[in-house]
Tab-separated table of C-alpha atoms in Angstrom:
chain	number	residue	atom	x	y	z
A	1	UNK	CA	72.975	94.544	140.413
A	2	UNK	CA	72.506	97.914	138.671
A	3	UNK	CA	74.432	98.431	135.407
A	4	UNK	CA	77.764	100.191	135.667
A	5	UNK	CA	77.614	103.872	134.803
A	6	UNK	CA	80.067	104.818	132.028
A	7	UNK	CA	83.005	106.931	133.178
A	8	UNK	CA	86.660	107.654	132.355
A	9	UNK	CA	87.699	104.010	132.050
A	10	UNK	CA	85.047	103.508	129.356
A	11	UNK	CA	85.869	106.790	127.611
A	12	UNK	CA	89.561	105.918	127.552
A	13	UNK	CA	88.923	102.514	125.997
A	14	UNK	CA	86.072	103.351	123.621
A	15	UNK	CA	87.115	106.807	122.396
A	16	UNK	CA	90.603	107.963	123.378
A	17	UNK	CA	92.466	104.749	122.514
A	18	UNK	CA	90.159	103.576	119.728
A	19	UNK	CA	90.995	106.489	117.429
A	20	UNK	CA	87.603	108.193	117.718
A	21	UNK	CA	88.887	111.017	119.938
A	22	UNK	CA	89.019	114.334	118.073
A	23	UNK	CA	90.816	116.178	120.873
A	24	UNK	CA	87.940	118.590	121.502
A	25	UNK	CA	88.737	118.598	125.257
A	26	UNK	CA	85.072	118.643	126.269
A	27	UNK	CA	85.736	115.920	128.843
A	28	UNK	CA	88.513	118.000	130.407
A	29	UNK	CA	86.317	121.086	130.674
A	30	UNK	CA	83.374	119.137	132.071
A	31	UNK	CA	85.304	117.156	134.698
A	32	UNK	CA	84.178	118.493	138.115
A	33	UNK	CA	87.110	116.893	139.939
A	34	UNK	CA	89.999	118.338	137.853
A	35	UNK	CA	91.578	114.921	137.306
A	36	UNK	CA	91.674	115.171	133.489
A	37	UNK	CA	94.437	117.045	131.689
A	38	UNK	CA	95.198	117.729	128.026
A	39	UNK	CA	98.157	117.099	125.741
A	40	UNK	CA	98.633	120.358	123.823
A	41	UNK	CA	101.606	119.227	121.790
A	42	UNK	CA	101.194	116.513	119.147
A	43	UNK	CA	98.679	114.052	120.594
A	44	UNK	CA	95.878	116.564	121.325
A	45	UNK	CA	94.173	114.107	123.640
A	46	UNK	CA	92.942	114.014	127.241
A	47	UNK	CA	94.770	112.064	129.916
A	48	UNK	CA	94.142	111.394	133.566
A	49	UNK	CA	96.401	112.206	136.493
A	50	UNK	CA	97.881	109.460	138.677
A	51	UNK	CA	95.695	110.345	141.652
A	52	UNK	CA	92.159	109.045	142.166
A	53	UNK	CA	92.432	105.717	140.431
A	54	UNK	CA	95.464	106.142	138.227
A	55	UNK	CA	95.592	106.978	134.496
A	56	UNK	CA	93.259	104.150	133.412
A	57	UNK	CA	90.514	104.355	136.032
A	58	UNK	CA	88.745	106.994	138.107
A	59	UNK	CA	87.558	106.624	141.680
A	60	UNK	CA	85.043	109.411	141.080
A	61	UNK	CA	83.651	107.460	138.137
A	62	UNK	CA	83.436	104.281	140.154
A	63	UNK	CA	81.366	106.246	142.675
A	64	UNK	CA	78.980	107.404	139.961
A	65	UNK	CA	80.458	110.473	138.194
A	66	UNK	CA	79.716	110.224	134.452
A	67	UNK	CA	80.454	113.811	133.445
A	68	UNK	CA	83.326	113.079	131.024
A	69	UNK	CA	81.273	110.590	129.018
A	70	UNK	CA	78.285	112.931	128.978
A	71	UNK	CA	80.452	115.680	127.510
A	72	UNK	CA	82.131	113.628	124.780
A	73	UNK	CA	80.784	114.177	121.244
A	74	UNK	CA	82.056	110.777	120.082
A	75	UNK	CA	80.883	108.530	122.934
A	76	UNK	CA	78.491	105.746	121.954
A	77	UNK	CA	75.201	106.906	120.354
A	78	UNK	CA	76.186	110.560	120.168
A	79	UNK	CA	74.773	111.486	116.755
A	80	UNK	CA	71.141	110.349	117.108
A	81	UNK	CA	71.102	111.684	120.677
A	82	UNK	CA	72.196	115.133	119.557
A	83	UNK	CA	70.035	115.158	116.429
A	84	UNK	CA	66.992	114.314	118.507
A	85	UNK	CA	67.841	116.956	121.097
A	86	UNK	CA	68.347	119.712	118.509
A	87	UNK	CA	65.882	118.771	115.789
A	88	UNK	CA	63.414	116.351	117.393
A	89	UNK	CA	64.549	113.494	115.134
A	90	UNK	CA	67.647	111.829	113.701
A	91	UNK	CA	68.827	113.103	110.322
A	92	UNK	CA	67.198	111.582	107.248
A	93	UNK	CA	69.123	109.663	104.596
A	94	UNK	CA	69.135	112.631	102.228
A	95	UNK	CA	70.554	114.938	104.916
A	96	UNK	CA	74.119	113.741	104.483
A	97	UNK	CA	75.381	117.199	105.491
A	98	UNK	CA	73.000	117.505	108.413
A	99	UNK	CA	69.679	119.174	109.177
A	100	UNK	CA	69.326	122.755	107.933
A	101	UNK	CA	66.677	125.412	108.422
A	102	UNK	CA	68.192	127.898	105.998
A	103	UNK	CA	71.237	128.149	103.740
A	104	UNK	CA	72.691	131.327	102.238
A	105	UNK	CA	75.912	133.181	101.438
A	106	UNK	CA	76.924	135.931	103.855
A	107	UNK	CA	79.760	138.255	104.834
A	108	UNK	CA	80.499	141.141	107.182
A	109	UNK	CA	79.264	144.591	106.158
A	110	UNK	CA	81.949	146.256	108.292
A	111	UNK	CA	85.036	146.642	106.036
A	112	UNK	CA	87.406	146.133	108.973
A	113	UNK	CA	85.814	142.814	109.926
A	114	UNK	CA	85.497	141.830	106.281
A	115	UNK	CA	89.197	142.334	105.586
A	116	UNK	CA	90.452	140.780	108.813
A	117	UNK	CA	88.289	137.683	108.626
A	118	UNK	CA	88.502	134.587	106.488
A	119	UNK	CA	86.166	134.465	103.480
A	120	UNK	CA	84.347	137.691	104.281
A	121	UNK	CA	84.501	137.872	108.061
A	122	UNK	CA	81.038	136.431	108.766
A	123	UNK	CA	81.986	134.731	112.048
A	124	UNK	CA	83.696	137.865	113.335
A	125	UNK	CA	80.621	139.944	112.499
A	126	UNK	CA	78.306	137.518	114.299
A	127	UNK	CA	80.489	137.504	117.412
A	128	UNK	CA	80.794	141.290	117.567
A	129	UNK	CA	77.040	141.669	117.142
A	130	UNK	CA	76.323	139.083	119.848
A	131	UNK	CA	78.750	140.757	122.266
A	132	UNK	CA	77.419	144.253	121.624
A	133	UNK	CA	73.761	143.177	121.911
A	134	UNK	CA	74.106	141.304	125.212
A	135	UNK	CA	73.531	137.887	123.656
A	136	UNK	CA	76.836	136.524	124.979
A	137	UNK	CA	79.411	137.674	127.521
A	138	UNK	CA	82.427	136.178	125.757
A	139	UNK	CA	83.455	133.880	122.928
A	140	UNK	CA	85.809	130.905	123.065
A	141	UNK	CA	87.978	131.216	119.959
A	142	UNK	CA	91.512	130.516	118.787
A	143	UNK	CA	94.424	132.869	118.329
A	144	UNK	CA	98.061	132.623	117.398
A	145	UNK	CA	100.682	132.118	120.065
A	146	UNK	CA	103.020	135.007	120.819
A	147	UNK	CA	103.379	137.584	118.060
A	148	UNK	CA	101.639	135.323	115.533
A	149	UNK	CA	104.693	134.282	113.563
A	150	UNK	CA	104.764	130.804	115.110
A	151	UNK	CA	101.406	129.910	113.488
A	152	UNK	CA	100.688	127.803	116.571
A	153	UNK	CA	96.978	127.989	117.350
A	154	UNK	CA	95.961	128.368	121.008
A	155	UNK	CA	92.617	128.878	122.819
A	156	UNK	CA	91.614	132.488	123.457
A	157	UNK	CA	88.725	134.424	125.021
A	158	UNK	CA	87.204	137.303	123.042
A	159	UNK	CA	85.118	139.867	124.906
A	160	UNK	CA	85.440	142.920	122.628
A	161	UNK	CA	85.553	143.771	118.945
A	162	UNK	CA	89.315	144.236	119.225
A	163	UNK	CA	89.746	140.748	120.674
A	164	UNK	CA	87.501	139.282	117.977
A	165	UNK	CA	89.639	140.980	115.320
A	166	UNK	CA	92.785	139.574	116.931
A	167	UNK	CA	91.356	136.054	116.599
A	168	UNK	CA	90.124	136.439	113.016
A	169	UNK	CA	91.312	134.147	110.250
A	170	UNK	CA	91.993	130.429	109.937
A	171	UNK	CA	95.000	128.489	111.167
A	172	UNK	CA	94.571	124.855	109.997
A	173	UNK	CA	96.551	123.632	112.983
A	174	UNK	CA	94.466	122.544	115.960
A	175	UNK	CA	93.328	124.510	118.964
A	176	UNK	CA	90.922	123.022	121.529
A	177	UNK	CA	88.985	126.254	121.989
A	178	UNK	CA	86.885	124.711	124.757
A	179	UNK	CA	89.928	125.020	127.006
A	180	UNK	CA	89.383	128.791	127.156
A	181	UNK	CA	86.243	128.058	129.190
A	182	UNK	CA	87.898	128.385	132.590
A	183	UNK	CA	89.516	131.733	131.789
A	184	UNK	CA	86.193	133.083	130.553
A	185	UNK	CA	84.151	131.919	133.534
A	186	UNK	CA	86.730	132.949	136.109
A	187	UNK	CA	86.392	136.471	134.684
A	188	UNK	CA	82.633	136.306	135.252
A	189	UNK	CA	81.269	135.272	131.846
A	190	UNK	CA	78.086	133.212	132.079
A	191	UNK	CA	76.916	133.095	128.447
A	192	UNK	CA	79.535	131.801	126.056
A	193	UNK	CA	79.783	131.338	122.324
A	194	UNK	CA	82.022	128.509	121.171
A	195	UNK	CA	83.659	128.843	117.770
A	196	UNK	CA	85.376	125.722	116.532
A	197	UNK	CA	85.764	123.008	113.967
A	198	UNK	CA	82.964	120.493	113.456
A	199	UNK	CA	84.047	118.246	116.330
A	200	UNK	CA	84.080	121.146	118.795
A	201	UNK	CA	80.843	122.606	117.444
A	202	UNK	CA	79.025	119.465	118.628
A	203	UNK	CA	80.142	119.946	122.233
A	204	UNK	CA	77.443	122.375	123.450
A	205	UNK	CA	74.628	120.287	121.981
A	206	UNK	CA	76.061	117.019	123.328
A	207	UNK	CA	76.418	118.505	126.793
A	208	UNK	CA	72.891	119.907	126.670
A	209	UNK	CA	71.405	116.635	125.428
A	210	UNK	CA	73.123	114.677	128.190
A	211	UNK	CA	72.576	117.326	130.875
A	212	UNK	CA	76.238	117.961	131.617
A	213	UNK	CA	75.664	120.575	134.304
A	214	UNK	CA	76.624	124.220	134.402
A	215	UNK	CA	79.117	123.935	131.557
A	216	UNK	CA	76.271	122.944	129.230
A	217	UNK	CA	74.135	125.848	130.437
A	218	UNK	CA	76.905	128.374	129.819
A	219	UNK	CA	77.667	127.285	126.248
A	220	UNK	CA	74.753	129.167	124.733
A	221	UNK	CA	75.842	129.623	121.100
A	222	UNK	CA	77.806	127.299	118.826
A	223	UNK	CA	79.342	128.521	115.573
A	224	UNK	CA	80.878	125.672	113.604
A	225	UNK	CA	83.568	125.806	110.942
A	226	UNK	CA	83.289	123.370	108.040
A	227	UNK	CA	86.333	121.154	108.364
A	228	UNK	CA	87.715	118.127	106.549
A	229	UNK	CA	90.910	117.992	108.621
A	230	UNK	CA	93.523	119.942	110.524
A	231	UNK	CA	97.267	119.454	110.407
A	232	UNK	CA	100.065	118.746	112.823
A	233	UNK	CA	102.244	121.757	113.530
A	234	UNK	CA	105.188	119.891	111.987
A	235	UNK	CA	103.780	120.685	108.548
A	236	UNK	CA	105.428	124.102	108.738
A	237	UNK	CA	109.087	123.014	109.017
A	238	UNK	CA	108.735	119.642	107.299
A	239	UNK	CA	106.650	120.614	104.262
A	240	UNK	CA	106.245	124.343	103.746
A	241	UNK	CA	109.825	125.244	104.643
A	242	UNK	CA	111.737	122.085	103.714
A	243	UNK	CA	110.146	121.669	100.273
A	244	UNK	CA	109.040	125.169	99.351
A	245	UNK	CA	111.273	127.495	101.348
A	246	UNK	CA	108.276	129.070	103.104
A	247	UNK	CA	109.272	129.827	106.697
A	248	UNK	CA	106.410	130.077	109.124
A	249	UNK	CA	107.545	133.486	110.356
A	250	UNK	CA	107.251	134.812	106.798
A	251	UNK	CA	103.674	133.569	106.260
A	252	UNK	CA	100.941	136.201	106.506
A	253	UNK	CA	97.821	134.183	105.622
A	254	UNK	CA	96.796	130.623	104.749
A	255	UNK	CA	93.659	129.368	103.053
A	256	UNK	CA	92.639	126.060	101.515
A	257	UNK	CA	90.768	126.002	98.203
A	258	UNK	CA	91.758	122.636	96.770
A	259	UNK	CA	95.379	123.662	97.443
A	260	UNK	CA	97.193	125.384	100.285
A	261	UNK	CA	97.012	129.069	99.387
A	262	UNK	CA	99.844	130.862	101.165
A	263	UNK	CA	100.485	134.596	101.209
A	264	UNK	CA	103.827	135.792	102.572
A	265	UNK	CA	104.595	139.061	104.300
A	266	UNK	CA	106.473	140.355	101.273
A	267	UNK	CA	103.238	140.272	99.251
A	268	UNK	CA	103.915	137.075	97.302
A	269	UNK	CA	101.401	134.286	96.751
A	270	UNK	CA	102.267	130.578	96.725
A	271	UNK	CA	100.367	127.329	96.210
A	272	UNK	CA	101.196	123.939	97.706
A	273	UNK	CA	99.281	120.838	96.511
A	274	UNK	CA	96.870	119.754	99.207
A	275	UNK	CA	97.704	116.076	98.734
A	276	UNK	CA	101.262	116.778	99.862
A	277	UNK	CA	99.915	117.677	103.293
A	278	UNK	CA	98.120	114.378	103.911
A	279	UNK	CA	101.051	112.910	105.853
A	280	UNK	CA	100.645	115.676	108.445
A	281	UNK	CA	96.902	115.091	108.982
A	282	UNK	CA	96.185	115.215	112.700
A	283	UNK	CA	95.354	111.800	114.155
A	284	UNK	CA	92.087	113.052	115.627
A	285	UNK	CA	90.788	113.875	112.138
A	286	UNK	CA	91.309	110.449	110.582
A	287	UNK	CA	87.952	109.024	111.683
A	288	UNK	CA	85.897	112.204	112.095
A	289	UNK	CA	82.632	111.873	110.117
A	290	UNK	CA	81.445	115.475	110.440
A	291	UNK	CA	82.599	117.863	107.727
A	292	UNK	CA	79.612	120.178	107.940
A	293	UNK	CA	79.494	121.129	111.655
A	294	UNK	CA	76.126	119.414	111.797
A	295	UNK	CA	75.322	120.247	115.416
A	296	UNK	CA	76.299	123.904	115.437
A	297	UNK	CA	73.656	126.602	115.718
A	298	UNK	CA	75.236	128.125	112.621
A	299	UNK	CA	77.710	126.274	110.401
A	300	UNK	CA	80.032	128.333	108.222
A	301	UNK	CA	82.681	127.649	105.619
A	302	UNK	CA	84.667	129.199	102.802
A	303	UNK	CA	83.849	126.643	100.138
A	304	UNK	CA	82.535	127.417	96.700
A	305	UNK	CA	83.272	129.931	93.972
A	306	UNK	CA	83.411	133.155	95.985
A	307	UNK	CA	86.482	133.884	98.084
A	308	UNK	CA	84.896	136.671	100.117
A	309	UNK	CA	81.510	135.085	100.869
A	310	UNK	CA	80.857	132.405	103.477
A	311	UNK	CA	78.511	129.482	103.011
A	312	UNK	CA	76.169	129.855	105.985
A	313	UNK	CA	73.964	127.019	107.226
A	314	UNK	CA	71.466	127.909	109.932
A	315	UNK	CA	70.588	124.750	111.846
A	316	UNK	CA	68.713	125.751	115.012
A	317	UNK	CA	66.204	128.304	116.246
A	318	UNK	CA	68.976	129.900	118.291
A	319	UNK	CA	71.085	130.251	115.168
A	320	UNK	CA	68.130	131.746	113.293
A	321	UNK	CA	67.586	134.336	116.020
A	322	UNK	CA	71.238	135.429	115.987
A	323	UNK	CA	71.401	135.624	112.197
A	324	UNK	CA	68.127	137.542	111.940
A	325	UNK	CA	69.235	139.985	114.623
A	326	UNK	CA	72.515	140.647	112.827
A	327	UNK	CA	70.693	141.074	109.511
A	328	UNK	CA	68.156	143.464	111.024
A	329	UNK	CA	70.983	145.653	112.314
A	330	UNK	CA	72.721	145.706	108.950
A	331	UNK	CA	75.964	144.075	110.086
A	332	UNK	CA	75.781	141.373	107.393
A	333	UNK	CA	75.466	141.307	103.636
A	334	UNK	CA	73.826	138.256	102.068
A	335	UNK	CA	73.124	136.713	98.698
A	336	UNK	CA	71.150	133.598	97.704
A	337	UNK	CA	73.010	130.314	97.814
A	338	UNK	CA	71.728	129.768	94.272
A	339	UNK	CA	74.253	132.396	93.116
A	340	UNK	CA	76.815	129.616	93.468
A	341	UNK	CA	75.086	126.563	91.957
A	342	UNK	CA	78.009	124.250	92.652
A	343	UNK	CA	78.416	124.947	96.361
A	344	UNK	CA	75.704	122.644	97.754
A	345	UNK	CA	76.772	119.664	95.612
A	346	UNK	CA	80.325	120.333	96.843
A	347	UNK	CA	79.100	120.458	100.447
A	348	UNK	CA	77.360	117.102	100.065
A	349	UNK	CA	80.363	115.532	98.352
A	350	UNK	CA	82.745	116.622	101.092
A	351	UNK	CA	80.268	115.492	103.763
A	352	UNK	CA	80.130	112.027	102.193
A	353	UNK	CA	83.916	111.785	102.137
A	354	UNK	CA	84.068	112.535	105.851
A	355	UNK	CA	81.259	110.138	106.746
A	356	UNK	CA	83.107	107.298	105.039
A	357	UNK	CA	85.917	107.704	107.582
A	358	UNK	CA	83.774	106.512	110.485
A	359	UNK	CA	85.082	103.051	111.376
A	360	UNK	CA	83.253	99.757	111.398
A	361	UNK	CA	82.641	98.596	114.932
A	362	UNK	CA	81.732	102.056	116.238
A	363	UNK	CA	78.105	103.144	116.578
A	364	UNK	CA	76.728	102.884	113.017
A	365	UNK	CA	74.613	106.050	112.984
A	366	UNK	CA	77.311	108.437	111.645
A	367	UNK	CA	78.024	106.250	108.626
A	368	UNK	CA	76.343	106.923	105.301
A	369	UNK	CA	72.735	105.815	105.294
A	370	UNK	CA	71.770	103.556	102.374
A	371	UNK	CA	70.148	106.230	100.239
A	372	UNK	CA	73.375	108.240	100.058
A	373	UNK	CA	75.931	105.466	100.030
A	374	UNK	CA	76.797	106.092	96.379
A	375	UNK	CA	78.436	109.084	94.777
A	376	UNK	CA	75.113	110.464	93.642
A	377	UNK	CA	72.307	110.350	96.153
A	378	UNK	CA	69.558	112.882	96.824
A	379	UNK	CA	70.397	116.443	97.841
A	380	UNK	CA	70.927	117.476	101.425
């Protein structure tokens, strides 16, 4: 008797209910039968409709459909599969923050993009360049619900510079940006960039490695955001407002640099200790081992000494081509990563912290390899 092909029942048991699910919604987007839905409120997890096998099984899966498991970036041996697909080999012990072709500091040369973006506007500049040079048709990003004062992050599609500017900045509450896929494709987009936290940034490579159909072919560029965690929306009323009197509608900008940095619309600046936010850590982040967006084409993050420069890690040939094109057209400014001697040790330290979250009993590959199990270890 042939072995059973993994489908929703296996994904539900091994990922969704085990605590490995990050809420990236890749399974929902990839499902060709529209039987998977998504909880946008506090769970941020997929669920299955009552039809076609009920919430715990899937008649399509029983008949051979494996698309949801092929799309999931936490299902079984995901890390070595994706590493091998992207880089021709699994990561080495010293590559605790993933495989890198090139690392530098970068920011947008356009003052408008620089000011609107987080940490120099690099991601915005890359998206605008890719849109204007026919590299992509649209980008799957996040925006703020309504007029922005709710600070609730929601998936958005960006097709123009104006729409990229509207999505600029960081939220720190979760948005499954993959869910903007349908809106983008229904409007005719065939080549999509996905911008998202580390868990989402793995989705295009996972789908490509496992041959997840037309969705995989359309996700042509992945820009990952370095991410240690995101927070439940309740952090606004229960921490920022209740303890510090900071109402969400009065907040103009948020950043994290060892503390919550909060700027209010009246021009004032406030700091909230980061450790006070731990209780509002989103469930999907508790076991995520990937701080450094290790399977993105380009990984980016505002860590290090410079507030208006972005640590930029080019991981793939596709990422190299996009970065080089943007540099050739003068839309980026760069400086050597050596200008900030502490940033790569910080990257490796944060990557180790995240890798230690990966639970025993799950596939062992994402855990720290022996050479980097200590606090020292060789450089990435």
